Amino acid sequence: MEDLIIFGGFAFFGGSVLHIIARNHEREARILKSVTRVNRLNDLAQLLDAERLPLVVTISGKVASENPINCEITGLKSVIVEERVNKLYLKKKEEEKCKCAIKQKEKCKRATKPQKTCNDADYWTLHSEPSDSWTLHSKSISCNTKEVPWYLDDGTDHVHVVGARGATDFGYTAVRSKFDESGQTLVCGTLDSLRDKKILGLKRTERVLPVGAFLTVVGEVI
């Protein structure tokens, strides 16, 4: 048996979430009143013979797929993967920026040798102090989602699932990030400082629904 579950705009993970749905979504609460709990997936075929469609059911099982995605950051095999890339950078506070400009001007005036000038290295050092004169910022670079055909398996049978990402309260069960330093040179750092900004690097985050995760869903059988 390979029945297909269509999420009717809602899903829940765990017993307590059912109350959250009923409290926040009146329409979904009415639908949930008619939900039939299927304890064993191999009972679904018999239920379909006795009931009229559309039939809304609650089923549980472990996530599985014939062709799972090999995730780079989490190291897991997954059926849904969301990959986000954010650029992290430091931005100078306005008041500290003014103070640095004044200090730099005074430093140049105190130069005793005629050939002494304020070079980029001096500017870089000055702008690197103190650390609390900068604030951390993040800018989204990209966000991509991959999904492969997958199903729930409870050991008695399996049911294919589609439309999970559009379901209410859908959530990824595993999240992991890694940071890639920018590898910028002193010159690049100096140019960033002249723009009152220091590029730190890229933060890459994977949010996944892994194979083997236990899931409880509500959906319409078609």
Tab-separated table of C-alpha atoms in Angstrom:
chain	number	residue	atom	x	y	z
A	1	MET	CA	0.000	0.000	0.000
A	2	GLU	CA	1.312	3.440	-0.916
A	3	ASP	CA	-1.270	6.005	0.179
A	4	LEU	CA	-0.440	9.689	-0.173
A	5	ILE	CA	-0.914	12.144	2.683
A	6	ILE	CA	-1.654	15.747	1.701
A	7	PHE	CA	-1.155	18.232	4.532
A	8	GLY	CA	-4.275	20.355	4.797
A	9	GLY	CA	-2.277	23.371	5.925
A	10	PHE	CA	-1.549	21.933	9.339
A	11	ALA	CA	0.632	19.448	11.123
A	12	PHE	CA	1.792	18.819	14.645
A	13	PHE	CA	4.798	17.275	16.324
A	14	GLY	CA	4.003	15.806	19.743
A	15	GLY	CA	0.777	15.664	21.752
A	16	SER	CA	0.697	19.173	23.224
A	17	VAL	CA	0.788	21.017	19.915
A	18	LEU	CA	-2.751	19.947	19.097
A	19	HIS	CA	-4.039	22.434	21.661
A	20	ILE	CA	-1.977	25.241	20.130
A	21	ILE	CA	-3.555	24.629	16.732
A	22	ALA	CA	-7.070	24.547	18.152
A	23	ARG	CA	-6.498	27.760	20.077
A	24	ASN	CA	-4.987	29.737	17.186
A	25	HIS	CA	-6.802	28.478	14.102
A	26	GLU	CA	-10.570	28.079	14.328
A	27	ARG	CA	-10.907	26.531	10.886
A	28	GLU	CA	-8.239	23.949	11.578
A	29	ALA	CA	-9.803	23.264	14.970
A	30	ARG	CA	-13.064	22.326	13.258
A	31	ILE	CA	-11.209	20.054	10.873
A	32	LEU	CA	-9.294	18.409	13.683
A	33	LYS	CA	-12.547	17.417	15.406
A	34	SER	CA	-13.160	14.953	12.585
A	35	VAL	CA	-9.635	13.537	12.506
A	36	THR	CA	-9.305	9.764	12.732
A	37	ARG	CA	-6.298	8.400	14.576
A	38	VAL	CA	-4.570	5.562	12.708
A	39	ASN	CA	-2.489	3.574	15.185
A	40	ARG	CA	-1.014	1.182	12.622
A	41	LEU	CA	-0.381	2.208	9.036
A	42	ASN	CA	-1.455	-1.166	7.710
A	43	ASP	CA	-4.940	-0.386	9.074
A	44	LEU	CA	-5.273	2.565	6.692
A	45	ALA	CA	-6.351	0.457	3.705
A	46	GLN	CA	-9.245	-1.036	5.655
A	47	LEU	CA	-10.221	2.404	6.907
A	48	LEU	CA	-10.300	3.770	3.363
A	49	ASP	CA	-12.683	0.999	2.298
A	50	ALA	CA	-15.116	1.895	5.074
A	51	GLU	CA	-14.902	5.714	5.010
A	52	ARG	CA	-15.711	8.330	2.421
A	53	LEU	CA	-13.088	10.643	1.022
A	54	PRO	CA	-11.836	13.177	1.852
A	55	LEU	CA	-10.514	11.494	4.966
A	56	VAL	CA	-8.388	13.394	7.492
A	57	VAL	CA	-6.179	11.197	9.649
A	58	THR	CA	-3.402	11.364	12.215
A	59	ILE	CA	-0.484	9.030	11.625
A	60	SER	CA	2.937	8.500	13.169
A	61	GLY	CA	6.128	6.893	11.984
A	62	LYS	CA	9.795	7.310	11.208
A	63	VAL	CA	10.926	9.466	8.301
A	64	ALA	CA	12.409	7.439	5.435
A	65	SER	CA	13.399	7.881	1.790
A	66	GLU	CA	14.858	5.799	-1.011
A	67	ASN	CA	17.169	8.665	-2.051
A	68	PRO	CA	17.962	10.844	0.980
A	69	ILE	CA	20.075	13.996	0.811
A	70	ASN	CA	23.595	13.792	2.250
A	71	CYS	CA	23.951	16.950	4.337
A	72	GLU	CA	27.350	18.627	4.394
A	73	ILE	CA	27.207	20.462	7.726
A	74	THR	CA	25.059	18.212	9.924
A	75	GLY	CA	26.465	15.032	8.406
A	76	LEU	CA	22.960	13.550	8.392
A	77	LYS	CA	20.887	11.892	5.702
A	78	SER	CA	17.743	13.991	5.357
A	79	VAL	CA	14.585	14.357	3.289
A	80	ILE	CA	14.252	18.152	3.591
A	81	VAL	CA	17.225	20.519	3.868
A	82	GLU	CA	17.158	24.290	4.224
A	83	GLU	CA	20.527	25.948	3.592
A	84	ARG	CA	21.052	29.537	4.726
A	85	VAL	CA	24.123	31.706	4.194
A	86	ASN	CA	24.595	34.906	6.191
A	87	LYS	CA	27.442	37.396	5.983
A	88	LEU	CA	28.671	38.473	9.414
A	89	TYR	CA	30.353	41.828	9.843
A	90	LEU	CA	31.210	44.414	12.461
A	91	LYS	CA	29.970	47.972	12.074
A	92	LYS	CA	31.423	50.932	13.921
A	93	LYS	CA	29.230	52.811	16.353
A	94	GLU	CA	28.621	56.391	15.290
A	95	GLU	CA	29.999	57.980	18.460
A	96	GLU	CA	33.156	55.824	18.370
A	97	LYS	CA	33.679	56.696	14.708
A	98	CYS	CA	33.849	60.407	15.569
A	99	LYS	CA	36.291	59.802	18.434
A	100	CYS	CA	38.611	57.790	16.200
A	101	ALA	CA	38.678	60.530	13.579
A	102	ILE	CA	39.683	63.108	16.217
A	103	LYS	CA	42.388	60.855	17.697
A	104	GLN	CA	43.807	60.119	14.270
A	105	LYS	CA	44.028	63.836	13.462
A	106	GLU	CA	45.830	64.547	16.746
A	107	LYS	CA	48.232	61.676	16.113
A	108	CYS	CA	49.209	63.170	12.765
A	109	LYS	CA	49.844	66.589	14.313
A	110	ARG	CA	52.205	65.060	16.909
A	111	ALA	CA	54.441	63.547	14.218
A	112	THR	CA	57.946	64.991	14.738
A	113	LYS	CA	59.628	63.888	11.515
A	114	PRO	CA	58.650	65.749	8.315
A	115	GLN	CA	58.287	62.512	6.380
A	116	LYS	CA	56.038	60.959	9.038
A	117	THR	CA	52.479	60.482	7.829
A	118	CYS	CA	49.471	58.518	9.023
A	119	ASN	CA	49.578	55.238	7.152
A	120	ASP	CA	46.956	52.544	6.630
A	121	ALA	CA	48.451	50.349	9.362
A	122	ASP	CA	48.025	53.153	11.918
A	123	TYR	CA	44.434	53.598	10.795
A	124	TRP	CA	43.716	49.872	11.004
A	125	THR	CA	45.170	49.653	14.531
A	126	LEU	CA	43.249	52.699	15.656
A	127	HIS	CA	39.978	51.360	14.310
A	128	SER	CA	40.548	48.008	15.947
A	129	GLU	CA	40.443	49.541	19.426
A	130	PRO	CA	38.467	49.158	21.541
A	131	SER	CA	36.482	46.031	20.684
A	132	ASP	CA	33.282	47.438	22.191
A	133	SER	CA	33.238	50.223	19.576
A	134	TRP	CA	31.854	47.771	17.019
A	135	THR	CA	28.474	46.042	16.790
A	136	LEU	CA	27.847	42.664	15.166
A	137	HIS	CA	25.523	42.540	12.151
A	138	SER	CA	24.250	39.794	9.866
A	139	LYS	CA	23.046	40.003	6.261
A	140	SER	CA	21.250	37.178	4.459
A	141	ILE	CA	23.049	36.095	1.291
A	142	SER	CA	20.987	33.103	0.194
A	143	CYS	CA	18.382	30.587	1.336
A	144	ASN	CA	17.742	27.367	-0.583
A	145	THR	CA	15.574	24.364	0.211
A	146	LYS	CA	15.919	20.834	-1.132
A	147	GLU	CA	13.397	18.027	-0.739
A	148	VAL	CA	13.248	14.457	-1.975
A	149	PRO	CA	10.250	12.081	-2.032
A	150	TRP	CA	9.795	10.632	1.442
A	151	TYR	CA	7.408	8.608	3.574
A	152	LEU	CA	6.577	7.594	7.133
A	153	ASP	CA	7.174	3.994	8.181
A	154	ASP	CA	5.936	2.432	11.418
A	155	GLY	CA	7.134	-1.107	10.755
A	156	THR	CA	3.746	-2.328	9.527
A	157	ASP	CA	3.533	-0.239	6.350
A	158	HIS	CA	4.559	3.120	4.909
A	159	VAL	CA	2.727	6.230	3.705
A	160	HIS	CA	4.141	8.837	1.335
A	161	VAL	CA	3.938	12.457	2.460
A	162	VAL	CA	3.810	15.663	0.401
A	163	GLY	CA	3.323	19.329	1.237
A	164	ALA	CA	4.994	19.185	4.635
A	165	ARG	CA	6.826	22.510	4.343
A	166	GLY	CA	3.547	24.374	3.880
A	167	ALA	CA	2.028	22.863	7.007
A	168	THR	CA	1.336	24.832	10.162
A	169	ASP	CA	3.964	24.311	12.873
A	170	PHE	CA	6.276	22.420	10.556
A	171	GLY	CA	9.729	22.418	12.082
A	172	TYR	CA	13.171	21.021	11.361
A	173	THR	CA	14.414	18.594	13.991
A	174	ALA	CA	18.152	19.218	13.500
A	175	VAL	CA	20.033	22.491	13.031
A	176	ARG	CA	23.778	23.064	12.754
A	177	SER	CA	25.960	25.967	11.610
A	178	LYS	CA	29.575	26.496	10.649
A	179	PHE	CA	31.568	29.677	10.200
A	180	ASP	CA	33.883	30.318	7.252
A	181	GLU	CA	36.346	33.121	7.909
A	182	SER	CA	36.651	35.707	5.188
A	183	GLY	CA	40.440	35.248	4.907
A	184	GLN	CA	40.797	38.943	4.206
A	185	THR	CA	44.256	40.531	4.112
A	186	LEU	CA	45.317	43.578	6.083
A	187	VAL	CA	44.673	45.722	3.019
A	188	CYS	CA	41.139	44.384	2.670
A	189	GLY	CA	40.602	44.907	6.375
A	190	THR	CA	41.813	48.479	6.045
A	191	LEU	CA	39.410	49.182	3.210
A	192	ASP	CA	36.556	47.737	5.242
A	193	SER	CA	37.536	49.941	8.166
A	194	LEU	CA	37.551	53.002	5.944
A	195	ARG	CA	33.930	52.147	5.261
A	196	ASP	CA	33.381	51.656	8.996
A	197	LYS	CA	32.846	47.937	8.441
A	198	LYS	CA	34.840	44.745	9.080
A	199	ILE	CA	33.832	41.602	7.204
A	200	LEU	CA	34.177	38.572	9.492
A	201	GLY	CA	33.061	35.792	7.165
A	202	LEU	CA	30.095	33.626	6.234
A	203	LYS	CA	27.829	31.684	8.571
A	204	ARG	CA	26.341	28.620	6.863
A	205	THR	CA	23.362	26.969	8.532
A	206	GLU	CA	21.614	23.689	7.724
A	207	ARG	CA	18.126	22.998	9.057
A	208	VAL	CA	17.047	19.469	8.257
A	209	LEU	CA	14.363	16.838	8.661
A	210	PRO	CA	16.574	13.750	8.981
A	211	VAL	CA	15.916	10.154	8.110
A	212	GLY	CA	14.877	8.250	11.238
A	213	ALA	CA	13.140	11.187	12.937
A	214	PHE	CA	9.849	10.189	14.562
A	215	LEU	CA	7.013	12.313	13.211
A	216	THR	CA	3.299	12.689	13.899
A	217	VAL	CA	1.278	14.398	11.168
A	218	VAL	CA	-2.299	15.273	10.319
A	219	GLY	CA	-3.331	15.246	6.684
A	220	GLU	CA	-5.844	14.308	4.048
A	221	VAL	CA	-5.634	10.939	2.318
A	222	ILE	CA	-6.047	10.987	-1.448
